[in-house]
Coordinates of C-alpha atoms and ligand atoms in Angstrom, one line a residue:
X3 CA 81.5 85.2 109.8
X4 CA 84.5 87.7 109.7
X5 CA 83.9 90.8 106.8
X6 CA 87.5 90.3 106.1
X7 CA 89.2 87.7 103.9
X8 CA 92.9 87.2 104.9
X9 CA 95.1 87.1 101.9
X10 CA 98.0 84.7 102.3
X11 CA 100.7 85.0 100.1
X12 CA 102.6 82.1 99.1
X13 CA 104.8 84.2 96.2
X14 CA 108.0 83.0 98.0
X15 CA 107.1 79.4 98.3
X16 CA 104.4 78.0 96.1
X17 CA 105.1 80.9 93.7
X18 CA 109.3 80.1 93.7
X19 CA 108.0 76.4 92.8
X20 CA 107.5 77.4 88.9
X21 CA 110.0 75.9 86.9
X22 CA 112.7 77.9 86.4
X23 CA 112.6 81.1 88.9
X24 CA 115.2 80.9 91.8
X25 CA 115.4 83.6 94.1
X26 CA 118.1 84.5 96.3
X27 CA 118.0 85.9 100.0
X28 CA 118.2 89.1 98.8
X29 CA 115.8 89.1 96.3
X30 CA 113.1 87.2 98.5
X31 CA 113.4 90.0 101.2
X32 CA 113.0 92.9 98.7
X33 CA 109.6 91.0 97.8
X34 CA 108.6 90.2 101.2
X35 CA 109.1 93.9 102.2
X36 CA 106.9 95.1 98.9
X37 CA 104.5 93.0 100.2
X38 CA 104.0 94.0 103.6
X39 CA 104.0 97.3 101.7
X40 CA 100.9 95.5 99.9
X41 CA 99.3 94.7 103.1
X42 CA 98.5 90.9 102.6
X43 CA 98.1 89.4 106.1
X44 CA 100.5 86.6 105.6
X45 CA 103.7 85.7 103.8
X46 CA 104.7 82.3 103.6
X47 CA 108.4 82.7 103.1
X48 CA 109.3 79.5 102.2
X49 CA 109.7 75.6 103.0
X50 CA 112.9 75.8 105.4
X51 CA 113.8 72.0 105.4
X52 CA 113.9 72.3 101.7
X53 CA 117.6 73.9 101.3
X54 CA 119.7 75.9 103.4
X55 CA 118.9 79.0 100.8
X56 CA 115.1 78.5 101.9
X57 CA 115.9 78.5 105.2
X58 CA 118.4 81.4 105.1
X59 CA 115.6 83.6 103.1
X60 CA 112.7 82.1 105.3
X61 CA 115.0 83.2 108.5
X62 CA 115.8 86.6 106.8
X63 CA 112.1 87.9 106.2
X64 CA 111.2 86.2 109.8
X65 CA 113.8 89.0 111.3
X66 CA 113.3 91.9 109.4
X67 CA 109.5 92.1 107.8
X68 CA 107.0 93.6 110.5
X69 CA 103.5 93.2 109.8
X70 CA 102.2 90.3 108.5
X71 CA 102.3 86.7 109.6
X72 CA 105.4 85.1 108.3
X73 CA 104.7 81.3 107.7
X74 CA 107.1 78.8 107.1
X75 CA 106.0 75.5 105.4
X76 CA 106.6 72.2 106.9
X77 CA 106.0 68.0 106.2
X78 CA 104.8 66.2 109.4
X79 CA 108.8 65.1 110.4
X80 CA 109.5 66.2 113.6
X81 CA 112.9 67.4 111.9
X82 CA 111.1 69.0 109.5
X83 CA 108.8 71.0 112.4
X84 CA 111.7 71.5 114.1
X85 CA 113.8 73.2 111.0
X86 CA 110.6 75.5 110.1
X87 CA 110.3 76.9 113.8
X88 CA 114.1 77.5 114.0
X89 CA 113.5 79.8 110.9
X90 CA 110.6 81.8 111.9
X91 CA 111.2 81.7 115.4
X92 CA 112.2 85.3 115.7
X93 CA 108.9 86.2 113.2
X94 CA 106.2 88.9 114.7
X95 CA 104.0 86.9 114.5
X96 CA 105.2 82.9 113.1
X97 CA 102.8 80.8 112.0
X98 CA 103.7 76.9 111.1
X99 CA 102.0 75.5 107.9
X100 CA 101.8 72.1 108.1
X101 CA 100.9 69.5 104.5
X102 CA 100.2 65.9 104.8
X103 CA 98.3 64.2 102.0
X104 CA 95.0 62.7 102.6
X105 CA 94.0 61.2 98.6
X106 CA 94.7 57.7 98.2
X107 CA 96.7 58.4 94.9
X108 CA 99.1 60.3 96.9
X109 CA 98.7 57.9 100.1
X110 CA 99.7 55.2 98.0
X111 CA 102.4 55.9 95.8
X112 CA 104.0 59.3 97.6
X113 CA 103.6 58.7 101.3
X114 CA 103.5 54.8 101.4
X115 CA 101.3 55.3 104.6
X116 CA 98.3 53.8 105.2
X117 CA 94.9 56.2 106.2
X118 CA 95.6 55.2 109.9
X119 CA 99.2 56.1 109.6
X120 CA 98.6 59.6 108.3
X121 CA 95.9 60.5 111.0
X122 CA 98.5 59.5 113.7
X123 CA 101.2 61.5 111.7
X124 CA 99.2 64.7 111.4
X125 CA 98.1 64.5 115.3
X126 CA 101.9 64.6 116.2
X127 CA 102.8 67.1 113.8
X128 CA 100.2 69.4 114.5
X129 CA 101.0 68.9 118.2
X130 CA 104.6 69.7 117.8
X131 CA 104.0 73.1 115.9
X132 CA 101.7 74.0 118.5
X133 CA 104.1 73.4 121.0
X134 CA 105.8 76.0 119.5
X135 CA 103.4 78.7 118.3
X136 CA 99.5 79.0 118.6
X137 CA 99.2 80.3 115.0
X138 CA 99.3 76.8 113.2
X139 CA 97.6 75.9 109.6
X140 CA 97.0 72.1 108.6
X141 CA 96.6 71.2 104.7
X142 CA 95.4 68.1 103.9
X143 CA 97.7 68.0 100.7
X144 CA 95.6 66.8 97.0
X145 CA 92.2 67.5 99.3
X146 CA 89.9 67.8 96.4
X147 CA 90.8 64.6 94.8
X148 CA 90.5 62.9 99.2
X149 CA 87.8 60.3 100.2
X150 CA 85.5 63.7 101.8
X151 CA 84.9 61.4 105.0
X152 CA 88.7 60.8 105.4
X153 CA 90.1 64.1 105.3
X154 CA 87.2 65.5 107.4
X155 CA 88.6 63.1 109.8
X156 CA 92.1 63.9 109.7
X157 CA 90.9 67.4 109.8
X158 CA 89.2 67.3 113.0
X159 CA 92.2 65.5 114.2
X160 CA 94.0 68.7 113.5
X161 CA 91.5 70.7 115.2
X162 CA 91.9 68.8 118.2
X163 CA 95.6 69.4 118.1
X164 CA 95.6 72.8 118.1
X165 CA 95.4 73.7 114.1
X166 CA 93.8 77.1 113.9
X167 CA 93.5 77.3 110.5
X168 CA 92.1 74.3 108.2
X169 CA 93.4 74.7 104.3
X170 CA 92.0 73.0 101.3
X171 CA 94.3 72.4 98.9
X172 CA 93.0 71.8 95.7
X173 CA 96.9 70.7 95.1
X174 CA 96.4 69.6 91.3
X175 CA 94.0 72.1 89.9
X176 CA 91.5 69.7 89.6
X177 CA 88.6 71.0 91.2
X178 CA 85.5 73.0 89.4
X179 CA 83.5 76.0 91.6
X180 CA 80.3 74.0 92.4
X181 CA 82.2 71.4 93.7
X182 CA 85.2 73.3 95.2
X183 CA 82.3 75.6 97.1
X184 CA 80.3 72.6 98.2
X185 CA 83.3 70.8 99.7
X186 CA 84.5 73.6 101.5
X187 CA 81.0 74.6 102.9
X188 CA 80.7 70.5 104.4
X189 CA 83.6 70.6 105.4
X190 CA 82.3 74.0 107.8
X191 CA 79.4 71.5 108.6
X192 CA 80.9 68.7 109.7
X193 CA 84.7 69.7 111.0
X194 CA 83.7 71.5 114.6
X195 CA 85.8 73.8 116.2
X196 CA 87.3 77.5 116.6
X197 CA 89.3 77.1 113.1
X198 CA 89.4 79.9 109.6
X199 CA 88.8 77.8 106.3
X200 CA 91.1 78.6 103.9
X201 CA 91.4 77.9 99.9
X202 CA 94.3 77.1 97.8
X203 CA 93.9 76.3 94.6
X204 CA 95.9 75.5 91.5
X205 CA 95.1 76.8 88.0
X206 CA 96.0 73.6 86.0
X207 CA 92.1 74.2 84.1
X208 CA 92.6 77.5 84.5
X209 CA 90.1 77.9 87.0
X210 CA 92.5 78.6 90.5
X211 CA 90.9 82.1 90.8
X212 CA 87.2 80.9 89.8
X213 CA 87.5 78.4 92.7
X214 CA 89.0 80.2 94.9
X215 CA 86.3 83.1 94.6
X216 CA 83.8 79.9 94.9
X217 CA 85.2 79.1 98.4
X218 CA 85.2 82.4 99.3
X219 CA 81.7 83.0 98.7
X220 CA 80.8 79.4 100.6
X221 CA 82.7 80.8 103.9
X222 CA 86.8 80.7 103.5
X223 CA 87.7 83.6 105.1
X224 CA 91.7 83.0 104.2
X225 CA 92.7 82.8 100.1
X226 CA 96.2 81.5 99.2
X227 CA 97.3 82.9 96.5
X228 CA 100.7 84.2 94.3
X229 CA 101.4 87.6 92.5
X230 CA 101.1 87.3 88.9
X231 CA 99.2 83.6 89.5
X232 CA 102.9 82.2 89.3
X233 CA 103.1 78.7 91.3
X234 CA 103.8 75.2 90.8
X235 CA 102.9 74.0 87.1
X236 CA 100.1 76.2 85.6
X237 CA 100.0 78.5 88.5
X238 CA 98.3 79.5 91.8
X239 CA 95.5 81.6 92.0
X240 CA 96.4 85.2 91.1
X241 CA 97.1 87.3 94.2
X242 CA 95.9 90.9 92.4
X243 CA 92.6 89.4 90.6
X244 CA 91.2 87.6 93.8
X245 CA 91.3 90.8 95.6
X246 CA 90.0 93.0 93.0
X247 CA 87.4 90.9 92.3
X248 CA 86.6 90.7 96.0
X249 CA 86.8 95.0 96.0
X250 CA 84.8 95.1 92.6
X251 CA 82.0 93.2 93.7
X252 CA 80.8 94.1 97.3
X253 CA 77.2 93.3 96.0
X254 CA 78.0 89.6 95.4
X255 CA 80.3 88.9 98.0
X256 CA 78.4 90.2 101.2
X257 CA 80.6 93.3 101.9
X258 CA 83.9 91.6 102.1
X259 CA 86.8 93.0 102.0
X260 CA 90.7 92.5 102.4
X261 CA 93.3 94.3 103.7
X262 CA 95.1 95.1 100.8
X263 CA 96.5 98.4 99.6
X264 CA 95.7 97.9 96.3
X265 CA 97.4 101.0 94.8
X266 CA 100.5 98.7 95.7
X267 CA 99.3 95.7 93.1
X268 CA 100.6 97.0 89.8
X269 CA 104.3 97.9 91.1
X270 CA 104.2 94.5 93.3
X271 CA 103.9 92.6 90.1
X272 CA 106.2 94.7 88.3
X273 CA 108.5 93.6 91.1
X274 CA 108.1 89.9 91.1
X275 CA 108.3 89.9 87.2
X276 CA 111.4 91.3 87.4
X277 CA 112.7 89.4 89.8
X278 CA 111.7 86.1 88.6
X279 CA 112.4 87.0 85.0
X280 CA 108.3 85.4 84.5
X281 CA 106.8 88.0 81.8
X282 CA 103.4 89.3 82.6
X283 CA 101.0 88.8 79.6
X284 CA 100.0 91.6 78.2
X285 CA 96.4 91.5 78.5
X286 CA 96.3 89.7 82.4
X287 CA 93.9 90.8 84.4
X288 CA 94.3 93.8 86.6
X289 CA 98.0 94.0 86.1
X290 CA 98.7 93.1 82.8
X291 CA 99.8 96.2 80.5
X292 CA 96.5 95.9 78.3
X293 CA 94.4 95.6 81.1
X294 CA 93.5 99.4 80.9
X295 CA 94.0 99.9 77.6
X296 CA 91.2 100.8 75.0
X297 CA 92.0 100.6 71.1
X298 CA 88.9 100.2 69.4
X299 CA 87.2 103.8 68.0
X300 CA 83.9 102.7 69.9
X301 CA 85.5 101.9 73.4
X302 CA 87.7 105.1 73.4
X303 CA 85.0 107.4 72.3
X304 CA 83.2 105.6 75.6
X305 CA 85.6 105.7 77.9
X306 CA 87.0 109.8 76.7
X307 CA 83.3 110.4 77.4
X308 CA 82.5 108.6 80.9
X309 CA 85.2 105.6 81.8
X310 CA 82.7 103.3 83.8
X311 CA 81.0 102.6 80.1
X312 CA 84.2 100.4 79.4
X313 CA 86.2 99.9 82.3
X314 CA 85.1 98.3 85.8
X315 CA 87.9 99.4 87.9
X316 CA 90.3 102.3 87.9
X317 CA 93.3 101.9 86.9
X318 CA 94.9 104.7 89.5
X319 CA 93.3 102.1 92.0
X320 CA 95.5 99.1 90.9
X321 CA 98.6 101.4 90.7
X322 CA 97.8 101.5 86.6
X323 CA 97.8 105.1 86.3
X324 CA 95.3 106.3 84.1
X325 CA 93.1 104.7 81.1
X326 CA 95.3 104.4 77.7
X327 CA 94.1 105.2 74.9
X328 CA 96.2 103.1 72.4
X329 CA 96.0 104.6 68.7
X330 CA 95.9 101.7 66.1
X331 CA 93.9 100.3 63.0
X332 CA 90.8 100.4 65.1
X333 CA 90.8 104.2 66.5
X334 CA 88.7 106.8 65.8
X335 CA 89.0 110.1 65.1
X336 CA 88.2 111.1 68.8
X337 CA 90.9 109.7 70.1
X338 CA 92.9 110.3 67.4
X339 CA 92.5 114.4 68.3
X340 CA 92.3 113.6 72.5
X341 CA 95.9 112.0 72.2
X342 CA 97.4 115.0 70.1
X343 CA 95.9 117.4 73.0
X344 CA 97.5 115.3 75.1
X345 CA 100.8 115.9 73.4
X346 CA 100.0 119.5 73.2
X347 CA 99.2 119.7 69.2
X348 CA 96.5 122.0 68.5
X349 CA 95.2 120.9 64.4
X350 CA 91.7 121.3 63.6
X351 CA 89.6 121.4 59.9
X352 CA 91.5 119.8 56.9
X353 CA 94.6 119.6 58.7
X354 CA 93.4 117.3 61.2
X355 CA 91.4 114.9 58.9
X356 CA 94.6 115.1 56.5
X357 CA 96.5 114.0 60.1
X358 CA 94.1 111.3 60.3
X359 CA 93.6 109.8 56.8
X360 CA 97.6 109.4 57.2
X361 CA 97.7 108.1 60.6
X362 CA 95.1 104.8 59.4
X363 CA 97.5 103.9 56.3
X364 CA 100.5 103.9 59.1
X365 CA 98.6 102.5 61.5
X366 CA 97.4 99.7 59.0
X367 CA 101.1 99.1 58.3
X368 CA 102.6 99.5 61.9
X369 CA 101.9 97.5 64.8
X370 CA 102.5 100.5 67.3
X371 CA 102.2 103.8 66.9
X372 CA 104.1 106.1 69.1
X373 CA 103.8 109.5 69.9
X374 CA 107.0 110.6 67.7
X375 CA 105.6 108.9 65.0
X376 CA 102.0 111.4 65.4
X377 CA 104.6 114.1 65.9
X378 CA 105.6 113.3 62.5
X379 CA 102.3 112.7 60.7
X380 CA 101.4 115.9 62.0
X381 CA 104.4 118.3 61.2
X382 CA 104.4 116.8 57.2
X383 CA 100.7 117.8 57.6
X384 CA 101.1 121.3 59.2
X385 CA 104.1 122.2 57.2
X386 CA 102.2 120.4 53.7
X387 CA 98.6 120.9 54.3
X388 CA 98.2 124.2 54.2
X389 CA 100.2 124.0 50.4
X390 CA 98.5 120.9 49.1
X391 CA 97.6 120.7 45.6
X392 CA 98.7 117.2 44.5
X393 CA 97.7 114.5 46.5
X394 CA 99.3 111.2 46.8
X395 CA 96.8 108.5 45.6
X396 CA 99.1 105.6 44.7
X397 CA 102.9 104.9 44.1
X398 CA 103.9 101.7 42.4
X399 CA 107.8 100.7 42.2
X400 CA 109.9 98.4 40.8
X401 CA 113.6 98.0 41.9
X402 CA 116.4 95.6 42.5
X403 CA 119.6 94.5 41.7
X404 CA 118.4 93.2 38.0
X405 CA 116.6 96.0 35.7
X406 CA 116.4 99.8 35.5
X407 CA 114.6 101.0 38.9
X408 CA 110.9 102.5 37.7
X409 CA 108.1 104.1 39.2
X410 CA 104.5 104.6 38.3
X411 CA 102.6 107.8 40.3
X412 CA 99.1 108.6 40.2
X413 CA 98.4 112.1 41.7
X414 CA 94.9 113.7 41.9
X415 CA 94.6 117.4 41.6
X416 CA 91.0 118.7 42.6
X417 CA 89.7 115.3 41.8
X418 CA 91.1 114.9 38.6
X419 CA 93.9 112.1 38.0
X420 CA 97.3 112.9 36.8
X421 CA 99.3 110.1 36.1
X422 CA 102.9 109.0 35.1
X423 CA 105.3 106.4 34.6
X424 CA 109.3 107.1 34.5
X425 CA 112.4 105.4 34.9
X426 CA 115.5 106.1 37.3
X427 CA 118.6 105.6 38.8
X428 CA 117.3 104.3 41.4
X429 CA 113.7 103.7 43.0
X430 CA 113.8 107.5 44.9
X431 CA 114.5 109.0 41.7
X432 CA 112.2 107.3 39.3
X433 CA 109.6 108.3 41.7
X434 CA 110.7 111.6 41.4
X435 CA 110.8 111.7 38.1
X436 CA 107.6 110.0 37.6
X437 CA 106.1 113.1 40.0
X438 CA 107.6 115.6 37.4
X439 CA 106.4 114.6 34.3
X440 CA 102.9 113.9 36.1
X441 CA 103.1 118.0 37.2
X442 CA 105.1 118.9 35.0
X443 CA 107.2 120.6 37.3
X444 CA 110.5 120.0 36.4
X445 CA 112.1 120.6 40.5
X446 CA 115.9 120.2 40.5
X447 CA 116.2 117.9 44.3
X448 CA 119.4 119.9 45.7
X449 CA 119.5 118.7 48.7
X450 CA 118.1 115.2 50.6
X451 CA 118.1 113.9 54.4
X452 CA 116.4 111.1 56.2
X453 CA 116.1 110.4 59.7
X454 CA 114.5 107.2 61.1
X455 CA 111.5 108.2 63.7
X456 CA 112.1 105.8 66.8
X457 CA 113.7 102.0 66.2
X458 CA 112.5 98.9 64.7
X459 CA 112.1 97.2 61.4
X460 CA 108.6 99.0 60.8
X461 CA 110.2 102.9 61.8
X462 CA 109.2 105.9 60.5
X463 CA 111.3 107.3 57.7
X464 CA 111.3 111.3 57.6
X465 CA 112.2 112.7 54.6
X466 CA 113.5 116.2 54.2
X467 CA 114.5 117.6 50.9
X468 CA 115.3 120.7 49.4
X469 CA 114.0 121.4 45.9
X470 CA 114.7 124.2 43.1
X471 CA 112.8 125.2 40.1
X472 CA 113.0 128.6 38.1
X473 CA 115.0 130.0 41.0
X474 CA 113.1 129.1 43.6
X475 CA 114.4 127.3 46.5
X476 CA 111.6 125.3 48.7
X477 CA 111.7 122.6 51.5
X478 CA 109.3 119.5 51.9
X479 CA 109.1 116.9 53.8
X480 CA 107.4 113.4 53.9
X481 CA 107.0 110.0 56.7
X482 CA 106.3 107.0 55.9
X483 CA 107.3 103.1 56.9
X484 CA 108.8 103.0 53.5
X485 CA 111.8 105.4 52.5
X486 CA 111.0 105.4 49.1
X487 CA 107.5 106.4 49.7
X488 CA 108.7 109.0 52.4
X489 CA 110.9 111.0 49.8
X490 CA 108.4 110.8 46.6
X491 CA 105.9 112.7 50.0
X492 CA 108.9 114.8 50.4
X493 CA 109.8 116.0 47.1
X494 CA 105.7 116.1 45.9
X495 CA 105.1 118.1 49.2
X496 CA 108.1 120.8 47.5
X497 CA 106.5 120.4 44.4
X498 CA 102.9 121.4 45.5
X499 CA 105.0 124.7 47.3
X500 CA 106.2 125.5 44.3
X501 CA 103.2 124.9 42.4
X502 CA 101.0 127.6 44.9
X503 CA 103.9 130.2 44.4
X504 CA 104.8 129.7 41.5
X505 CA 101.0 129.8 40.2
X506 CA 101.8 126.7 38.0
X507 CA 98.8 125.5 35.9
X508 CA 97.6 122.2 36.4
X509 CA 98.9 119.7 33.2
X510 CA 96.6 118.6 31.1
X511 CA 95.4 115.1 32.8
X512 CA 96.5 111.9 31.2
X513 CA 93.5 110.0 32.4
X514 CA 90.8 111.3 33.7
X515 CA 88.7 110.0 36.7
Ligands
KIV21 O1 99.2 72.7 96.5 C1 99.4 72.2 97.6 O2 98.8 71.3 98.0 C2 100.3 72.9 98.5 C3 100.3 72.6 99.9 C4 101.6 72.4 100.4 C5 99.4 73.5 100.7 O3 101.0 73.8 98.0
ZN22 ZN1 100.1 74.6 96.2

């Protein structure tokens, strides 16, 4: 048995059957090159009898991609032989894939041929392609749902006609991996001859890579398979998962391996996405954007600490890059301080668990934080932190096109609650105003400027203002997803500089803890 599964790539034909992705010449060749690049062992390139564009691309990658075995697929017409060899004629090395269904379902009502029939067709078919070229693959289309006796037979009749390599298609995603495995492995028994055994599979379940890695581990030494799983209906198996689970697992798969540069993967799917205009999911496996990407406090602490404890591949393997630690609701205070290393912000002590209390409210209220909104936690922290004296605890408003605007402010000063209610000409200044009588600093706001940190409806405002009391001119500055809330941070942060230079005495509480 060969150590070395041949990937076969059918991105350009099964994969350019999904509903809605047409590719033109151009576009086909610029994937076929990337996957040479990739190093999968074949490409099928298309169906040439299909159109004249498939035949056109088919021709195209046949002439220029060097490499791998470029495949055409082909029905059992002698036209249809005929049109694929014309296309890959000029290939490296061409290889003729030819389909004929062996289930009664399809035998019936698609082919109208009776079992005799389709063993006479696929003996002349297979005949003709090898006529052509010794490298030629039979399928015996919807095998997995075929009388088992029947299509062995018709596949020995390919055998005997010069198919080197048998394929089992398991056309409709029907199949489950016991069964897929076991058929496979019979078929090894019974079908004799100098032939690879190859699965396809379909993911209509959901199970096109389960099955596939079923087959493998019964004794196909070819996979078929697409980039990004794309394919007719739910899919094909998914190109970058069969052979990263076939690299990842060496223990359970006998020392296999596949030729595949998988450093390539990430920027091949990148490429087919693009050019099919299918979207990967964010959290697919091996490629997907997520599929490095750690966001709960636990998992980063493990992985900042020793990556294997969370992740069983490396990313810089698949072409991922490195680990990402994602800062949201669920992150800790580890990665919290690794990412702002990163970024080349040094904050320790208060400053830093100031920078963290804030960054959980934003992140409870923003879906993704980004490292100019961190920028911006941290500079209000650095530039108020060291001058705190009121805190923030809570800020209700009331606004709107009916009523006077009002806001109610509860500040705590070393644990004790000041607290106050005013009214304003609009929401910004009631807070304001509710922040004054709570301090009872009475801070003239001279100046005021926002900024929007990054886009979106959930963006950082940052508030700057400029603040003057008993001569005194003072800066502050506050973020938040809410404007309103951002200058009352502002213009309490100005306060609480005035307050510390000013030596102003804390007012008397209006309700105590
Ligand atoms: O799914 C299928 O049966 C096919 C064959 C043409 C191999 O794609
Ligand atoms: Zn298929």
């Amino acid at each position: 048995m060969a150590d070395q599964v041949i990937i076969f790539d059918t991105t350009l034909r099964d994969g350019e059957q999904s509903p809605g992705i047409s590719l033109d010449v151009g576009e086909k060749l610029e994937i076929a090159e990337q996957l040479a690049r990739l190093g999968v062992d074949v490409i099928e390139a298309g169906f040439p009898v299909a159109s004249q564009g498939d035949f056109e691309a088919t021709q195209a990658i046949a002439r220029a991609v060097r490499g791998p075995v470029i495949c055409g697929l082909s029905r059992t017409a002698a036209a249809d032989v005929d049109r694929c060899w014309e296309a890959i004629q000029d290939a490296e090395h061409p290889r003729i894939h030819v389909f004929l269904a062996t289930s009664e379902t399809h035998m019936k009502h698609k082919l109208r041929m009776t079992p005799e029939q389709v063993k006479v067709e696929a003996a002349r078919a297979v005949a003709q392609a090898k006529a052509y070229t010794p490298d030629v693959e039979f399928s015996p289309e919807d095998a997995s749902r075929s009388d088992f006796d029947f299509m062995c037979e018709v596949l020995q009749i390919a055998v005997d006609n010069g198919a080197t390599t048998l394929n089992i298609p398991d056309t409709v995603g029907f199949a489950v991996p016991e069964e897929y495995a076991a058929r496979l492995a019979k078929v090894r028994e019974v079908v004799t001859g100098d032939y690879v055994i190859s699965a396809h599979c379909h993911d209509d379940l959901g199970m096109a890579v389960a099955n596939s890695l079923a087959a493998v581990a019964a004794g196909a030494r070819q996979v078929e398979c697409a980039v990004n799983g794309i394919g007719e209906r739910a899919g094909n198996a998914a190109l970058e998962e069969i052979v990263m689970a076939i690299g990842t697992r060496p223990d359970f798969f006998d020392g296999l391996t596949t030729g595949v540069r998988t450093e390539e993967l990430a920027k091949t799917s990148r490429l087919v996405s693009r050019l099919t205009g299918y979207p990967v999911q964010y959290n697919k496996a091996v490629v997907g954007r997520n599929a490095f990407a750690h966001e709960a406090g636990i998992h980063q602490h493990g992985v900042l600490v020793e990556r294997s404890t969370y992740e069983i591949m490396d990313p810089s393997a698949v072409g991922q890059g490195e680990s990402q630690i994602v800062l949201g609701k669920h992150s800790g205070r580890h990665a919290f301080a690794d990412t702002l290393a990163k970024m080349g912000i040094t904050i320790q002590g208060d400053a830093l668990n100031q920078a963290f209390v804030r960054f959980k409210e934003l992140a409870d209220r923003k879906v993704q934080i980004t490292d100019a909104d961190l920028e911006a936690i941290v500079a209000e922290e650095l530039g108020g932190g060291a001058t705190r004296v009121y805190e923030l605890a809570s800020l209700d408003l009331h606004g709107g096109t009916v009523g006077e605007p009002s806001a109610t402010v509860v500040l705590t000063r070393e644990g004790v609650k000041h607290e106050a209610a005013a009214r304003g000409d609009g929401m910004i200044d009631a807070a304001c105003q509710a922040i004054r009588s709570a301090t009872g600093v009475d801070a003239t706001l001279i100046d005021f400027a926002v900024n929007s940190v990054t886009g979106g409806v959930d963006a950082l405002g940052d508030v700057v203002v400029q603040a003057e009391y008993r001569g005194r001119k003072v800066t502050g500055r506050g973020v938040s997803t809410d404007v309103v809330e951002a200058s009352a941070r502002a213009y309490l942060n100005a306060v609480n500089k005035l307050v510390r230079l000013d030596g102003v005495e804390a007012k008397t509480p209006e309700s105590t803890p």
